[in-house]
Amino acid sequence: AQSVTQPDIHITVSEGASLELRCNYSYGATPYLFWYVQSPGQGLQLLLKYFSGDTLVQGIKGFEAEFKRSQSSFNLRKPSVHWSDAAEYFCAVGLFGNEKLTFGTGTRLTIIP
Amino acid sequence: NAGVTQTPKFRVLKTGQSMTLLCAQDMNHEYMYWYRQDPGMGLRLIHYSVGEGTTAKGEVPDGYNVSRLKKQNFLLGLESAAPSQTSVYFCASSSRPGATDTQYFGPGTRLTVL
């Protein structure tokens, strides 16, 4: 069965520091990969997605993610975080032709001044 | 263009009571989804719909029913609420299958069952 793992439940980063959030998946085929962000008290918003092609994907708000097939990973990065990036981040994985997306358990990001 | 809206935003029920959550989207999307979000468990799919008049079970469908009588609306019903259904419920929609397309989420409904 397909699965998504976000090994970090909570990460604290200083404002201006770099960020990397980890995501690993277990699938038989190359999946469709997503990162969503959830600000406090709000719904989820798409940050970026990967279907095929260039393995480095650019998203909104200065985020990027890199697909590494050999490591079954799709880690999210940002070179310099802002206080407004404090939120919960979800990695999600799907398969072509499937209606259902599988979400990871999320990583809560705290930004300290 | 409101996107995806959910009604109500908050609700408190007693065990055994029933209620309906309404989701509406104005993007003419075919696909709609109901998720529940619980601490440490991410989002889990309850039911989904691939078009008007269709519904299908997701990962955790027990205790819930859904209907999609109009393309823009997707209703989630709890016939006899239980404390285990205390959660935050999110509706989402997409123009193509949700596993391969962007899903647009509503703001959520926080439900407490006493």
Tab-separated table of C-alpha atoms in Angstrom:
chain	number	residue	atom	x	y	z
A	1	ALA	CA	0.000	0.000	0.000
A	2	GLN	CA	1.126	3.525	-0.696
A	3	SER	CA	2.421	5.567	2.229
A	4	VAL	CA	3.899	8.953	2.967
A	5	THR	CA	6.225	9.704	5.861
A	6	GLN	CA	7.115	13.058	7.312
A	7	PRO	CA	9.642	12.132	9.993
A	8	ASP	CA	9.728	15.532	11.695
A	9	ILE	CA	6.652	16.366	13.762
A	10	HIS	CA	7.870	19.817	14.803
A	11	ILE	CA	10.747	21.982	13.604
A	12	THR	CA	11.910	25.305	15.054
A	13	VAL	CA	13.955	27.651	12.890
A	14	SER	CA	15.274	31.152	13.424
A	15	GLU	CA	13.959	33.848	11.133
A	16	GLY	CA	16.314	34.249	8.188
A	17	ALA	CA	17.714	30.730	8.493
A	18	SER	CA	17.336	28.053	5.846
A	19	LEU	CA	14.709	25.338	6.049
A	20	GLU	CA	14.370	21.772	4.864
A	21	LEU	CA	11.303	19.639	5.560
A	22	ARG	CA	11.554	15.960	4.799
A	23	CYS	CA	9.103	13.747	2.960
A	24	ASN	CA	9.551	10.097	1.990
A	25	TYR	CA	7.097	7.937	0.107
A	26	SER	CA	6.571	4.298	-0.615
A	27	TYR	CA	5.042	3.591	-4.023
A	28	GLY	CA	5.502	1.082	-6.800
A	29	ALA	CA	5.504	3.702	-9.536
A	30	THR	CA	6.616	7.310	-9.790
A	31	PRO	CA	3.928	9.210	-7.979
A	32	TYR	CA	2.534	12.689	-8.253
A	33	LEU	CA	3.969	14.708	-5.364
A	34	PHE	CA	2.594	17.744	-3.587
A	35	TRP	CA	3.390	20.064	-0.711
A	36	TYR	CA	0.523	21.893	0.964
A	37	VAL	CA	0.693	24.519	3.713
A	38	GLN	CA	-1.883	25.137	6.419
A	39	SER	CA	-1.743	28.439	8.289
A	40	PRO	CA	-3.335	28.461	11.750
A	41	GLY	CA	-7.109	28.183	11.593
A	42	GLN	CA	-7.201	27.918	7.817
A	43	GLY	CA	-7.548	25.357	5.089
A	44	LEU	CA	-4.695	23.926	3.052
A	45	GLN	CA	-3.058	25.754	0.162
A	46	LEU	CA	-0.885	24.223	-2.531
A	47	LEU	CA	2.785	25.276	-2.375
A	48	LEU	CA	4.080	23.212	-5.274
A	49	LYS	CA	3.693	19.949	-7.158
A	50	TYR	CA	5.792	17.549	-9.188
A	51	PHE	CA	4.546	15.364	-11.990
A	52	SER	CA	7.515	14.803	-14.272
A	53	GLY	CA	10.469	16.569	-15.866
A	54	ASP	CA	12.894	18.763	-13.955
A	55	THR	CA	13.297	17.273	-10.499
A	56	LEU	CA	13.707	20.684	-8.853
A	57	VAL	CA	10.321	22.348	-8.586
A	58	GLN	CA	9.662	25.980	-7.714
A	59	GLY	CA	6.570	26.970	-5.786
A	60	ILE	CA	4.901	29.953	-4.235
A	61	LYS	CA	6.287	32.004	-1.348
A	62	GLY	CA	9.895	31.213	-2.289
A	63	PHE	CA	9.668	27.464	-1.621
A	64	GLU	CA	11.221	24.749	-3.733
A	65	ALA	CA	11.316	20.967	-3.560
A	66	GLU	CA	13.537	18.329	-5.088
A	67	PHE	CA	12.395	14.900	-6.212
A	68	LYS	CA	15.004	12.205	-5.649
A	69	ARG	CA	13.858	8.905	-7.083
A	70	SER	CA	16.770	6.924	-5.622
A	71	GLN	CA	15.875	8.088	-2.101
A	72	SER	CA	12.065	8.109	-2.594
A	73	SER	CA	12.103	11.632	-1.226
A	74	PHE	CA	10.532	14.982	-2.023
A	75	ASN	CA	12.007	17.431	0.471
A	76	LEU	CA	10.807	21.013	0.750
A	77	ARG	CA	13.330	23.826	1.088
A	78	LYS	CA	13.489	27.555	1.567
A	79	PRO	CA	16.758	29.506	1.732
A	80	SER	CA	15.555	32.115	4.236
A	81	VAL	CA	12.386	31.765	6.313
A	82	HIS	CA	10.100	34.606	7.351
A	83	TRP	CA	7.919	34.783	10.461
A	84	SER	CA	4.878	34.377	8.193
A	85	ASP	CA	6.097	30.894	7.199
A	86	ALA	CA	5.054	29.545	10.601
A	87	ALA	CA	2.441	26.925	9.703
A	88	GLU	CA	1.914	23.216	9.271
A	89	TYR	CA	3.261	21.616	6.132
A	90	PHE	CA	1.869	18.486	4.526
A	91	CYS	CA	3.440	16.296	1.911
A	92	ALA	CA	0.963	14.375	-0.241
A	93	VAL	CA	1.277	11.660	-2.853
A	94	GLY	CA	-1.013	10.357	-5.567
A	95	LEU	CA	-1.043	8.029	-8.545
A	96	PHE	CA	-2.145	8.793	-12.088
A	97	GLY	CA	-5.792	7.981	-12.656
A	98	ASN	CA	-6.539	7.753	-8.962
A	99	GLU	CA	-8.991	10.071	-7.258
A	100	LYS	CA	-7.428	9.799	-3.823
A	101	LEU	CA	-4.456	11.659	-2.412
A	102	THR	CA	-2.495	10.284	0.544
A	103	PHE	CA	-1.292	12.876	3.033
A	104	GLY	CA	1.599	12.686	5.444
A	105	THR	CA	1.025	13.476	9.096
A	106	GLY	CA	2.439	16.973	8.757
A	107	THR	CA	5.354	19.004	10.110
A	108	ARG	CA	4.659	22.004	12.298
A	109	LEU	CA	7.092	24.854	11.691
A	110	THR	CA	7.815	27.413	14.387
A	111	ILE	CA	9.840	30.540	13.605
A	112	ILE	CA	11.773	32.281	16.372
A	113	PRO	CA	13.017	35.881	16.096
B	1	ASN	CA	-15.114	34.098	-6.745
B	2	ALA	CA	-15.367	32.593	-3.244
B	3	GLY	CA	-13.621	29.297	-4.028
B	4	VAL	CA	-14.641	26.612	-1.529
B	5	THR	CA	-16.878	27.572	1.368
B	6	GLN	CA	-18.010	25.490	4.322
B	7	THR	CA	-20.981	25.892	6.634
B	8	PRO	CA	-20.942	26.041	9.633
B	9	LYS	CA	-17.504	27.032	10.928
B	10	PHE	CA	-18.052	25.617	14.405
B	11	ARG	CA	-20.557	23.215	15.927
B	12	VAL	CA	-21.037	21.428	19.211
B	13	LEU	CA	-23.211	18.312	19.280
B	14	LYS	CA	-24.307	15.893	21.930
B	15	THR	CA	-23.765	12.185	21.405
B	16	GLY	CA	-26.517	10.771	19.216
B	17	GLN	CA	-27.489	14.040	17.555
B	18	SER	CA	-27.362	14.456	13.812
B	19	MET	CA	-26.091	17.232	11.596
B	20	THR	CA	-25.149	18.105	8.029
B	21	LEU	CA	-22.061	19.977	6.899
B	22	LEU	CA	-22.375	21.889	3.664
B	23	CYS	CA	-19.584	22.443	1.174
B	24	ALA	CA	-20.000	24.705	-1.833
B	25	GLN	CA	-17.597	25.505	-4.656
B	26	ASP	CA	-17.945	28.034	-7.473
B	27	MET	CA	-15.126	26.775	-9.712
B	28	ASN	CA	-17.233	24.275	-11.649
B	29	HIS	CA	-15.072	21.420	-10.381
B	30	GLU	CA	-16.113	17.833	-11.000
B	31	TYR	CA	-14.328	16.291	-8.036
B	32	MET	CA	-15.122	17.016	-4.402
B	33	TYR	CA	-13.772	15.537	-1.176
B	34	TRP	CA	-14.449	15.431	2.535
B	35	TYR	CA	-11.499	14.989	4.899
B	36	ARG	CA	-11.123	14.917	8.631
B	37	GLN	CA	-8.033	16.222	10.380
B	38	ASP	CA	-6.959	14.894	13.743
B	39	PRO	CA	-3.767	15.755	15.641
B	40	GLY	CA	-0.810	13.679	14.495
B	41	MET	CA	-2.804	11.918	11.790
B	42	GLY	CA	-2.767	14.334	8.889
B	43	LEU	CA	-5.822	14.429	6.648
B	44	ARG	CA	-7.872	11.307	6.093
B	45	LEU	CA	-10.376	10.988	3.279
B	46	ILE	CA	-13.945	10.262	4.397
B	47	HIS	CA	-15.910	10.277	1.125
B	48	TYR	CA	-15.481	11.781	-2.292
B	49	SER	CA	-17.421	12.462	-5.470
B	50	VAL	CA	-16.296	12.342	-9.083
B	51	GLY	CA	-19.293	14.242	-10.384
B	52	GLU	CA	-22.883	15.270	-9.761
B	53	GLY	CA	-24.936	12.379	-8.458
B	54	THR	CA	-21.926	10.209	-7.578
B	55	THR	CA	-20.284	9.402	-4.257
B	56	ALA	CA	-17.635	6.934	-3.118
B	57	LYS	CA	-16.067	5.810	0.145
B	58	GLY	CA	-12.684	6.993	1.234
B	59	GLU	CA	-10.379	5.804	3.971
B	60	VAL	CA	-12.644	6.399	6.999
B	61	PRO	CA	-16.301	6.386	5.826
B	62	ASP	CA	-17.995	4.708	8.804
B	63	GLY	CA	-20.528	6.892	10.591
B	64	TYR	CA	-20.811	9.385	7.726
B	65	ASN	CA	-23.008	9.761	4.664
B	66	VAL	CA	-22.702	12.136	1.736
B	67	SER	CA	-24.741	13.463	-1.142
B	68	ARG	CA	-23.928	15.389	-4.302
B	69	LEU	CA	-27.278	16.416	-5.756
B	70	LYS	CA	-25.843	19.525	-7.388
B	71	LYS	CA	-22.417	19.854	-8.945
B	72	GLN	CA	-21.460	22.780	-6.761
B	73	ASN	CA	-22.508	21.263	-3.419
B	74	PHE	CA	-21.247	18.305	-1.421
B	75	LEU	CA	-22.983	17.486	1.858
B	76	LEU	CA	-21.544	15.458	4.715
B	77	GLY	CA	-23.991	13.988	7.210
B	78	LEU	CA	-23.579	12.502	10.636
B	79	GLU	CA	-26.689	10.511	11.540
B	80	SER	CA	-25.768	9.730	15.154
B	81	ALA	CA	-22.742	11.655	16.316
B	82	ALA	CA	-20.121	10.008	18.534
B	83	PRO	CA	-17.261	11.585	20.518
B	84	SER	CA	-14.814	9.865	18.133
B	85	GLN	CA	-16.132	12.166	15.409
B	86	THR	CA	-14.797	15.233	17.187
B	87	SER	CA	-12.468	16.647	14.551
B	88	VAL	CA	-11.864	19.400	12.048
B	89	TYR	CA	-13.564	18.672	8.737
B	90	PHE	CA	-12.273	19.996	5.439
B	91	CYS	CA	-13.921	20.002	2.074
B	92	ALA	CA	-11.871	20.234	-1.113
B	93	SER	CA	-12.490	20.277	-4.838
B	94	SER	CA	-10.488	19.747	-8.012
B	95	SER	CA	-11.118	19.880	-11.735
B	96	ARG	CA	-9.377	16.542	-12.408
B	97	PRO	CA	-8.729	13.494	-10.211
B	98	GLY	CA	-7.428	14.732	-6.895
B	99	ALA	CA	-4.419	12.450	-6.836
B	100	THR	CA	-2.922	14.281	-9.798
B	101	ASP	CA	-4.392	17.777	-9.649
B	102	THR	CA	-4.441	20.711	-7.267
B	103	GLN	CA	-7.090	20.443	-4.605
B	104	TYR	CA	-8.689	23.638	-3.328
B	105	PHE	CA	-9.653	23.529	0.317
B	106	GLY	CA	-12.326	25.225	2.342
B	107	PRO	CA	-11.572	26.876	5.704
B	108	GLY	CA	-12.805	23.926	7.737
B	109	THR	CA	-15.520	23.113	10.273
B	110	ARG	CA	-14.534	22.412	13.859
B	111	LEU	CA	-16.935	19.849	15.312
B	112	THR	CA	-17.048	18.832	18.957
B	113	VAL	CA	-19.196	15.913	20.073
B	114	LEU	CA	-19.850	15.749	23.798
